[in-house]
Short mmCIF file of C-alpha atoms and ligand atoms in Angstrom, two decimals:
data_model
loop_
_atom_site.label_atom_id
_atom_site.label_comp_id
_atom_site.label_asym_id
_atom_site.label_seq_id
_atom_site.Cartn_x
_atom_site.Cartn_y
_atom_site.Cartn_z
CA UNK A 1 63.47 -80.35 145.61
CA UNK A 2 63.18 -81.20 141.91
CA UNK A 3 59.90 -80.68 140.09
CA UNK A 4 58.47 -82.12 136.90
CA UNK A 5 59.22 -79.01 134.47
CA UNK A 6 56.19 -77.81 132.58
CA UNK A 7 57.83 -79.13 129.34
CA UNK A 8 60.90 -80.71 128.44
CA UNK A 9 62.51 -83.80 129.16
CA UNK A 10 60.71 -86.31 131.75
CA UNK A 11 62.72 -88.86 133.52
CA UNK A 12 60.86 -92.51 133.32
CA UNK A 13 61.09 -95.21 133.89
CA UNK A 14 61.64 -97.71 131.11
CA UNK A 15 62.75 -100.72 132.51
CA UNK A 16 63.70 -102.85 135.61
CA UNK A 17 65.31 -106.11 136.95
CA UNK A 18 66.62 -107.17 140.11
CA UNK A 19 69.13 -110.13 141.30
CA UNK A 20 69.53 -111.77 144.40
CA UNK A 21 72.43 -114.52 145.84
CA UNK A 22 71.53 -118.45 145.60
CA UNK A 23 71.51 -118.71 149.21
CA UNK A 24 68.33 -117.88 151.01
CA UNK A 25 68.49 -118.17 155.09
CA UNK A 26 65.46 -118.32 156.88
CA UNK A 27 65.31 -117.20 160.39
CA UNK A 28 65.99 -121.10 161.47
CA UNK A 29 68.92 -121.39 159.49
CA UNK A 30 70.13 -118.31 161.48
CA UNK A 31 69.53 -120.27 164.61
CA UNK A 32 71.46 -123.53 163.42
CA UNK A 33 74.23 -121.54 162.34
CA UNK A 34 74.38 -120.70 166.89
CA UNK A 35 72.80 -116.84 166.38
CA UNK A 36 71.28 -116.31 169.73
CA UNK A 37 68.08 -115.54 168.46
CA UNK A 38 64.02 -116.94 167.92
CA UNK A 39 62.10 -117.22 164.03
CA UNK A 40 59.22 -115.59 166.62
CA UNK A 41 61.29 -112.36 168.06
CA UNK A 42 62.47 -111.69 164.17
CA UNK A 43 59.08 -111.92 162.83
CA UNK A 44 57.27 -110.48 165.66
CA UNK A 45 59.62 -107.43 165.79
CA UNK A 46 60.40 -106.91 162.36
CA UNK A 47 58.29 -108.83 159.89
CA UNK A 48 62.13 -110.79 158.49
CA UNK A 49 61.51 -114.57 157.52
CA UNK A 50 64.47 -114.98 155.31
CA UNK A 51 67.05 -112.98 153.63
CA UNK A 52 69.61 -114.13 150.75
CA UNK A 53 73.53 -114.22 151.34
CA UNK A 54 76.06 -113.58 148.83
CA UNK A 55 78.54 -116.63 147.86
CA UNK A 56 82.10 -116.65 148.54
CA UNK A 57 83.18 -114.07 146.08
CA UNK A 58 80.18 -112.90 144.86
CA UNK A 59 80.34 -109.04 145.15
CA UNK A 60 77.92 -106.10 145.01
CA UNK A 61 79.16 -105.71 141.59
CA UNK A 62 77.92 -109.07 140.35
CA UNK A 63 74.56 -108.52 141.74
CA UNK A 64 74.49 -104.81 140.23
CA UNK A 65 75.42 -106.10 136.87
CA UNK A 66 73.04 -108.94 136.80
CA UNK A 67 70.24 -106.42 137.61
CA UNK A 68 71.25 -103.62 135.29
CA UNK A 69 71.16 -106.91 132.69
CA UNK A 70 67.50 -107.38 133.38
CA UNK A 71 66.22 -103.90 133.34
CA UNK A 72 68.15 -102.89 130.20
CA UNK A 73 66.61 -106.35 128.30
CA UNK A 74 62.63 -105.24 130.06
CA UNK A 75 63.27 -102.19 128.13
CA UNK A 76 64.54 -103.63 124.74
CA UNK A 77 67.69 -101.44 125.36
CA UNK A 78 71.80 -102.57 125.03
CA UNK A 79 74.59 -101.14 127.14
CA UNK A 80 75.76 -99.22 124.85
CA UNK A 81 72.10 -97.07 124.79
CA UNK A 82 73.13 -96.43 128.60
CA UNK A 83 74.78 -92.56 129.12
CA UNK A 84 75.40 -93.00 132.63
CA UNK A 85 75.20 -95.75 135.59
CA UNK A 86 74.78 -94.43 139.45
CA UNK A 87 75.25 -97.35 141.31
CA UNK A 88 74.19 -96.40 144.92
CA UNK A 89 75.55 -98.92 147.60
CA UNK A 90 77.23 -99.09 151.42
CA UNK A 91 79.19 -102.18 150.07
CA UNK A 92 81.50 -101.35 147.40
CA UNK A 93 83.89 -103.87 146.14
CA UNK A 94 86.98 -101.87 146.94
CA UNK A 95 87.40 -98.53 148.53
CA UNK A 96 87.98 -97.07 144.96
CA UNK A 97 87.38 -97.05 142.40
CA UNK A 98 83.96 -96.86 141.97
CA UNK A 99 81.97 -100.15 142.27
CA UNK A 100 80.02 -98.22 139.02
CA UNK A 101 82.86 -98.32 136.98
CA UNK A 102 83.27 -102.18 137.60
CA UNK A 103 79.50 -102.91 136.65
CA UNK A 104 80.30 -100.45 133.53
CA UNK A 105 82.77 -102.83 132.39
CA UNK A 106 80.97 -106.14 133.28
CA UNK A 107 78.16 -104.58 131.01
CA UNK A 108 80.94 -103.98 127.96
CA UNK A 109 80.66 -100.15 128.38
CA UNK A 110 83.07 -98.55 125.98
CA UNK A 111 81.56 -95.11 126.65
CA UNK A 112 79.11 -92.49 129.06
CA UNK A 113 80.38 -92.37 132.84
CA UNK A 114 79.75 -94.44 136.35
CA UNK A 115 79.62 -93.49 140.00
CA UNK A 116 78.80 -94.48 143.31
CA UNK A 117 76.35 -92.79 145.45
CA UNK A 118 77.06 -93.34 149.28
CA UNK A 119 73.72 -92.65 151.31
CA UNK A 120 73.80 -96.03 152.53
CA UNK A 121 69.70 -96.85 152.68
CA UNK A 122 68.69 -93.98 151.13
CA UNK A 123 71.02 -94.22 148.41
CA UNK A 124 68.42 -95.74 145.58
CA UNK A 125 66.55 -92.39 145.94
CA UNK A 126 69.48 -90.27 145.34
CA UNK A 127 70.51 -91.67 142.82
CA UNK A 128 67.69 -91.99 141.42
CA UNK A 129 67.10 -87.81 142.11
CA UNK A 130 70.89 -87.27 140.45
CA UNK A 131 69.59 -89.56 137.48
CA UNK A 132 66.53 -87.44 137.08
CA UNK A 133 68.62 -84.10 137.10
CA UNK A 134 71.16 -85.77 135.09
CA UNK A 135 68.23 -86.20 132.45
CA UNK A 136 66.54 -82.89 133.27
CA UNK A 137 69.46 -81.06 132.12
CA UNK A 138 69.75 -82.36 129.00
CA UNK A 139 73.40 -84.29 130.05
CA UNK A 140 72.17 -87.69 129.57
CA UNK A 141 69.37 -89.40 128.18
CA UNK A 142 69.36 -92.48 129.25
CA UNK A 143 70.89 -93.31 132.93
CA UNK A 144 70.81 -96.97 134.54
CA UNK A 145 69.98 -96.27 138.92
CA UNK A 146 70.95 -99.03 140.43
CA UNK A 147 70.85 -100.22 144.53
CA UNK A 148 73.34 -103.30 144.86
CA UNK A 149 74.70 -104.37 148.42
CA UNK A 150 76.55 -107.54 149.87
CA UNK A 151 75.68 -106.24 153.70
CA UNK A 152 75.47 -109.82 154.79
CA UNK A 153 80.03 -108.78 154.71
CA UNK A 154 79.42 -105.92 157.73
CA UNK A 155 77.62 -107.99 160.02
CA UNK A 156 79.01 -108.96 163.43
CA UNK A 157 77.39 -112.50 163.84
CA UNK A 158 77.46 -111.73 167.65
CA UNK A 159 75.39 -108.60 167.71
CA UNK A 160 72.43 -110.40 167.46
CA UNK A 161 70.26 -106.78 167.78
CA UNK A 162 71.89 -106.17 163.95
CA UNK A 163 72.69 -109.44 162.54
CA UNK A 164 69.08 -110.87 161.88
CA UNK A 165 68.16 -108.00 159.92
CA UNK A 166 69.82 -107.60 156.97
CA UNK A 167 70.56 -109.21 153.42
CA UNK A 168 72.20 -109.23 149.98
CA UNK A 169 70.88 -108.32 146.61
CA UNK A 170 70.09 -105.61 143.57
CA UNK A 171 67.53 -103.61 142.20
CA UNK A 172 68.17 -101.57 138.81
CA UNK A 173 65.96 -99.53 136.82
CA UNK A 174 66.77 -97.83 133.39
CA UNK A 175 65.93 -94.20 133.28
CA UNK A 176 64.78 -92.48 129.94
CA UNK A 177 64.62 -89.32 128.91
CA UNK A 178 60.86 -88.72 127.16
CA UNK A 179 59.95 -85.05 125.97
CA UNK A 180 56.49 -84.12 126.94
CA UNK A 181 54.59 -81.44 126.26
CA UNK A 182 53.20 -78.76 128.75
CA UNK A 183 49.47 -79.44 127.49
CA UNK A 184 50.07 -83.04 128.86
CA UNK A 185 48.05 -83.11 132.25
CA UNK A 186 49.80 -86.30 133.86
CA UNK A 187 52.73 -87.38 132.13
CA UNK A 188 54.50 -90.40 132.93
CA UNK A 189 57.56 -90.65 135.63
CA UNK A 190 59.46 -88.34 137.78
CA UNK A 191 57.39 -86.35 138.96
CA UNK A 192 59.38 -84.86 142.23
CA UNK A 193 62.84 -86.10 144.03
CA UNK A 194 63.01 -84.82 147.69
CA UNK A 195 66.29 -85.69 149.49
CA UNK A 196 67.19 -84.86 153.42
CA UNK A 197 70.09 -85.19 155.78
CA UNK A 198 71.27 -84.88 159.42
CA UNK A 199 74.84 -85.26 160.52
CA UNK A 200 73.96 -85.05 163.86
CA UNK A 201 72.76 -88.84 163.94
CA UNK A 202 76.01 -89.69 162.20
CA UNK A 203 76.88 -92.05 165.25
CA UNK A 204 73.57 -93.82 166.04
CA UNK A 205 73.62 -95.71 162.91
CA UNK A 206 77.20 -96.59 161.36
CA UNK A 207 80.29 -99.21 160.52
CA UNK A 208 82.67 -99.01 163.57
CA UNK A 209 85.27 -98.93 160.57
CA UNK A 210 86.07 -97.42 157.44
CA UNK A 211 89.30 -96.74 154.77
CA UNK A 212 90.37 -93.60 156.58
CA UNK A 213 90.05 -94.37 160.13
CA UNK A 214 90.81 -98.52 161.13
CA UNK A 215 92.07 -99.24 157.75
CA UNK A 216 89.14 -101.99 157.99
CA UNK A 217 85.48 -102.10 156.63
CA UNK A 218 84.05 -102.04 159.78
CA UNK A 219 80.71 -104.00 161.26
CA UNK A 220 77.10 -102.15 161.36
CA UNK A 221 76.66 -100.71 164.96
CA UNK A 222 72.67 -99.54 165.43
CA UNK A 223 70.86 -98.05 168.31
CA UNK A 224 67.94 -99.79 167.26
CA UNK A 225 64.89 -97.64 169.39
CA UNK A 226 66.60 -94.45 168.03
CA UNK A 227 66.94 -94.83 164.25
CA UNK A 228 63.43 -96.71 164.95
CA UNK A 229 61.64 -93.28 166.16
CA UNK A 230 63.60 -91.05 163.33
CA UNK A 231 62.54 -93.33 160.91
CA UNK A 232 58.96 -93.09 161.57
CA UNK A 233 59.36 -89.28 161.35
CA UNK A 234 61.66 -88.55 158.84
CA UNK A 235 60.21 -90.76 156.56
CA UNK A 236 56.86 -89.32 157.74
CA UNK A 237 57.99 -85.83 157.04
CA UNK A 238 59.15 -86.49 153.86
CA UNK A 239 55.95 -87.87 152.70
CA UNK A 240 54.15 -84.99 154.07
CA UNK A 241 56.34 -82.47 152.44
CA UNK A 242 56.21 -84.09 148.78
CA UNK A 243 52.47 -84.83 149.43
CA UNK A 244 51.85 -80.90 150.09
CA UNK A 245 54.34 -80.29 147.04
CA UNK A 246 51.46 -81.77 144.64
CA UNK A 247 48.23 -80.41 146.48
CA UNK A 248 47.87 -84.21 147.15
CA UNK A 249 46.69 -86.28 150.28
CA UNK A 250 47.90 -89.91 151.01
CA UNK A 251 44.50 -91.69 149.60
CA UNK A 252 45.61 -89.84 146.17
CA UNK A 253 48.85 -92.50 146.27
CA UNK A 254 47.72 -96.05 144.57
CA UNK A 255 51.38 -97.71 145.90
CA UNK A 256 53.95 -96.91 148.43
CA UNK A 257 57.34 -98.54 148.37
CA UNK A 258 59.19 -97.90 151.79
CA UNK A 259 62.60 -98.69 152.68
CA UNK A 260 62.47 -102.04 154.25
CA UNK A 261 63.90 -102.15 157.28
CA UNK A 262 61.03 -103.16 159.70
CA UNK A 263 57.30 -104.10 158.93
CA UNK A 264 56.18 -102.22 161.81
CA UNK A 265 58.13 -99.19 160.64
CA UNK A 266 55.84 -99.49 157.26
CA UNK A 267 52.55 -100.22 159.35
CA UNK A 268 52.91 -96.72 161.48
CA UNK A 269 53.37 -94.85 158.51
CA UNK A 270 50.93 -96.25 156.17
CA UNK A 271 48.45 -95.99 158.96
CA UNK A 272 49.52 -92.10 159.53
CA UNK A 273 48.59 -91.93 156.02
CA UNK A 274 45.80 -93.25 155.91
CA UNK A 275 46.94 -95.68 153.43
CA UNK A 276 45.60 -99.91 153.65
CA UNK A 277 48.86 -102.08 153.71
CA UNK A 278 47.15 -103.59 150.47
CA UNK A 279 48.36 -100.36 148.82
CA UNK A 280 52.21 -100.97 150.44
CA UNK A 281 54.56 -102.92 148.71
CA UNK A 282 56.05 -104.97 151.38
CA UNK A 283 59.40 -107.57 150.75
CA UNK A 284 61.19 -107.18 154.04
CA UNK A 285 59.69 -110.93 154.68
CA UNK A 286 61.41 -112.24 151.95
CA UNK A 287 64.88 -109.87 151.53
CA UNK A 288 65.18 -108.64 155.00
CA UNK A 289 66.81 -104.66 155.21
CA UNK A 290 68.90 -105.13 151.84
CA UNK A 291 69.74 -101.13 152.55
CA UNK A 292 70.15 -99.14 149.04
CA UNK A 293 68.78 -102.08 147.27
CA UNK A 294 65.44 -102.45 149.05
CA UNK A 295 63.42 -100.17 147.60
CA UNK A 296 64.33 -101.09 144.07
CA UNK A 297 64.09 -104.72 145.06
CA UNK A 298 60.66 -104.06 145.97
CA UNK A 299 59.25 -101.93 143.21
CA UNK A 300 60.54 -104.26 140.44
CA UNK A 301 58.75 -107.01 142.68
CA UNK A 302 55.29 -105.36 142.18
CA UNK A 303 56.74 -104.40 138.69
CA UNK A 304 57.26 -107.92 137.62
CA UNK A 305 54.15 -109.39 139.39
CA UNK A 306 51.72 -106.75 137.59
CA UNK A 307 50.53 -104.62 141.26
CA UNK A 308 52.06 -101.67 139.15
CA UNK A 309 50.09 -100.44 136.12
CA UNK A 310 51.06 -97.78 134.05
CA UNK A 311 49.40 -94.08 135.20
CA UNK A 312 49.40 -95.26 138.94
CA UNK A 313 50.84 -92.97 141.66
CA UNK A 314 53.72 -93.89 143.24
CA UNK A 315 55.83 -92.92 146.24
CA UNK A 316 59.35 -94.05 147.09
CA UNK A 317 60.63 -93.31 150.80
CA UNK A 318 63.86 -94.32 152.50
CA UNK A 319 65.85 -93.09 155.61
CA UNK A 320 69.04 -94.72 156.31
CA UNK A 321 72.34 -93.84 157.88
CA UNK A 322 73.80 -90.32 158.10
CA UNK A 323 70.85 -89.87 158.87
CA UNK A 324 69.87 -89.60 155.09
CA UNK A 325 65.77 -89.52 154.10
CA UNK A 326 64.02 -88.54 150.78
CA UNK A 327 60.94 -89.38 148.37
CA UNK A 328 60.62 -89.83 145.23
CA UNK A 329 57.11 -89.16 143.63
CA UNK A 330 56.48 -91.02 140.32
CA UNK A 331 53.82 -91.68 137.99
CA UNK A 332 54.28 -95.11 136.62
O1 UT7 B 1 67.86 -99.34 157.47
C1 UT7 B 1 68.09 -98.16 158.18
C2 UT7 B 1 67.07 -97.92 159.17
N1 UT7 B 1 67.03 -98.97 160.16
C3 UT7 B 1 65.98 -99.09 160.93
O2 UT7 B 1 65.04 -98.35 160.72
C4 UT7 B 1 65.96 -100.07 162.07
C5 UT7 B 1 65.24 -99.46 163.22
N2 UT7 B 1 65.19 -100.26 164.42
C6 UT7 B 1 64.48 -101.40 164.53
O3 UT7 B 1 63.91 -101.87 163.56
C7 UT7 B 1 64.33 -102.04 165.88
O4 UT7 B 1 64.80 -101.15 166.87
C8 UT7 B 1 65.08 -103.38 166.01
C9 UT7 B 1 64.38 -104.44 165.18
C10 UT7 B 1 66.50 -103.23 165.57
C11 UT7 B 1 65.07 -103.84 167.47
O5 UT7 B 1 63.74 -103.95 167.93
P1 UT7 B 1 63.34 -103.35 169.36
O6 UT7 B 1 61.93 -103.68 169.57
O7 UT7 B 1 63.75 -101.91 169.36
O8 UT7 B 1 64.21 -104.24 170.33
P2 UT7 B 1 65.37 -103.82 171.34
O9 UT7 B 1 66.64 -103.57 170.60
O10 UT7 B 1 64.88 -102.75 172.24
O11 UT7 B 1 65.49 -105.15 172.17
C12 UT7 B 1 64.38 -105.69 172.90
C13 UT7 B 1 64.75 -107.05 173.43
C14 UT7 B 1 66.08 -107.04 174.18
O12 UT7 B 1 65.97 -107.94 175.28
P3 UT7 B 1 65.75 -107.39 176.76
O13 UT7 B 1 66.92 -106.50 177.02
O14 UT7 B 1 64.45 -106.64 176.71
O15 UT7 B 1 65.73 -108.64 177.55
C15 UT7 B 1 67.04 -107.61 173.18
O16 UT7 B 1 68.14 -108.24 173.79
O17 UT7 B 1 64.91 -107.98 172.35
C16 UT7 B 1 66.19 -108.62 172.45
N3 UT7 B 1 66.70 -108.91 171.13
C17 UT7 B 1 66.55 -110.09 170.52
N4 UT7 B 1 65.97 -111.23 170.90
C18 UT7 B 1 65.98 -112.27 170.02
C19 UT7 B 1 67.37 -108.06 170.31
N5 UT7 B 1 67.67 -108.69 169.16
C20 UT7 B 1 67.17 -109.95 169.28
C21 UT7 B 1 67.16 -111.05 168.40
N6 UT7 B 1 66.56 -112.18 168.82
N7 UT7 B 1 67.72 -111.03 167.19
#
């Protein structure tokens, strides 16, 4: 666990952007295209009305690039301002190098350093907990987190359990160091970084492929009901744990931004919280499960459309594949 020091520098969060693919398929479209599925199972089941697909040739690095773009011009900041880029994502353009080191380059990078983060749908907070380290420690003071996937690529079209539920797209933010002082009773940003895994669900939750196995990407194999019922407690956990790390309760939080991978995922743990869904920042109806980019999809949604105001609480949460979970506390 990582804690706000008592002085020294404080990771926030200066700017944001996100991108997203041209094409957005509703649930309908799904169904033309001969998916063996109904618009009233997906939304019934998960909350998913559309998602957006990446074009032909449009990779994770395009979508990264175009969101790092936005958050560095929200925070009147130029590439060359940036120390680092973590660049968490499932979908990497190639096996190496680093999809990071791509999106450096794209952003006319001549200096700093770039890597990917592999935590699949938890990946935005760990990056986003190396980032705050990263700044902690003095080793970079400005560090661009980004969540950028093309999933739409690992789908099997005939699993129709897996194929309705996820989508394309980016979320950046642009991490700056600000020195605080200890007098300062609630300073802006990172305030705690919490980050979980368990090997042992390795196989409930995975690509049936991969560079040092088939030799092929793979497609995303899921037993649904399983990673459903870890989801709901891992993530619930996790919010517990950096709760009690503050001496807070859940009514203390003004926004929660879950992983989106199923509305009713979100409803059980906002109600175990004791948390109205009017205090839940919810896209999956829009972007379906876009896995490391969903959460920053969705909190530079309620950035952008002014639900976030600066010296609110906030509380990231994600569980993905691994099984990987973690928080991220913040004060915006
Ligand atoms: O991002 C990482 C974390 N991921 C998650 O947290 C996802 C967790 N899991 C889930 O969200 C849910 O388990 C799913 C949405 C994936 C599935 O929902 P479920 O309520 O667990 O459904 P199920 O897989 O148990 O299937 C129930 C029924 C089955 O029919 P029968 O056997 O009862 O006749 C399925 O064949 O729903 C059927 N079904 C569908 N029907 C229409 C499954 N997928 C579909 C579909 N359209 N797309």
């Amino acid at each position: 666990m990582n804690f706000v020091a008592s002085s020294g520098p404080i990771s926030v969060i200066a700017g944001w952007g996100h991108a997203l693919p041209d094409s957005c398929v509703s649930n309908q479209e799904l169904m033309r295209r001969g998916v063996e599925t109904d618009d009233e199972w997906i939304v019934t089941r998960t909350g998913i009305r559309q998602r957006y697909m990446a074009a032909e040739g449009e990779m994770t690095s395009h979508l990264a690039a175009r969101a790092a773009r936005a958050a560095l011009a929200k925070a009147g900041r130029s590439s060359a301002d940036v120390d680092a880029i973590i660049l968490a994502t499932a979908t990497p353009d190639n096996t190496f190098p680093a999809t990071a080191a791509r999106v450096q380059a794209l952003l006319g990078m001549e200096g700093g350093f770039a890597f990917d983060v592999q935590a699949v749908c938890s990946g935005f907070v760990y990056a986003l907990s190396l980032a705050d380290n990263f700044i902690r420690l003095g080793q970079a003071r400005r560090v661009l987190v980004i969540g950028a996937e093309v999933f739409s690529r690992l789908l099997d079209w005939q699993d129709r359990g897996t194929c309705v539920l996820f989508g394309d797209g980016a979320g950046a933010v642009l991490l700056e160091a600000q020195d605080h002082a200890a007098t300062e009773a609630k300073p802006r940003g990172i305030l705690s970084t919490h980050l979980h895994s368990d090997g042992r669900g390795y196989d409930l939750l995975r690509a049936d492929g991969g560079p040092g196995s088939t030799g092929t990407a793979g497609h995303v194999r899921m037993q649904g009901r399983e990673v459903f019922r870890h989801a709901v407690t891992r993530m619930g956990e996790v919010i517990e744990e950096t709760l009690a790390a503050h001496g807070l309760t859940g009514e203390s939080l003004d926004w929660l931004v879950p992983h989106q991978a199923n509305r009713r995922i979100i409803e059980t743990l906002a109600e175990r919280l004791g948390l109205p869904m009017d205090r839940v920042v919810v896209t999956i109806d829009q972007h379906a499960n876009c896995s490391a980019a969903s959460i920053p999809l969705a909190l530079t949604v309620a950035a952008e459309d002014g639900r976030l105001q600066p010296g609110q609480l906030v509380m990231l949460v994600a569980m993905g594949a691994g099984f990987t979970w973690g928080s991220a506390l913040l004060r915006w």
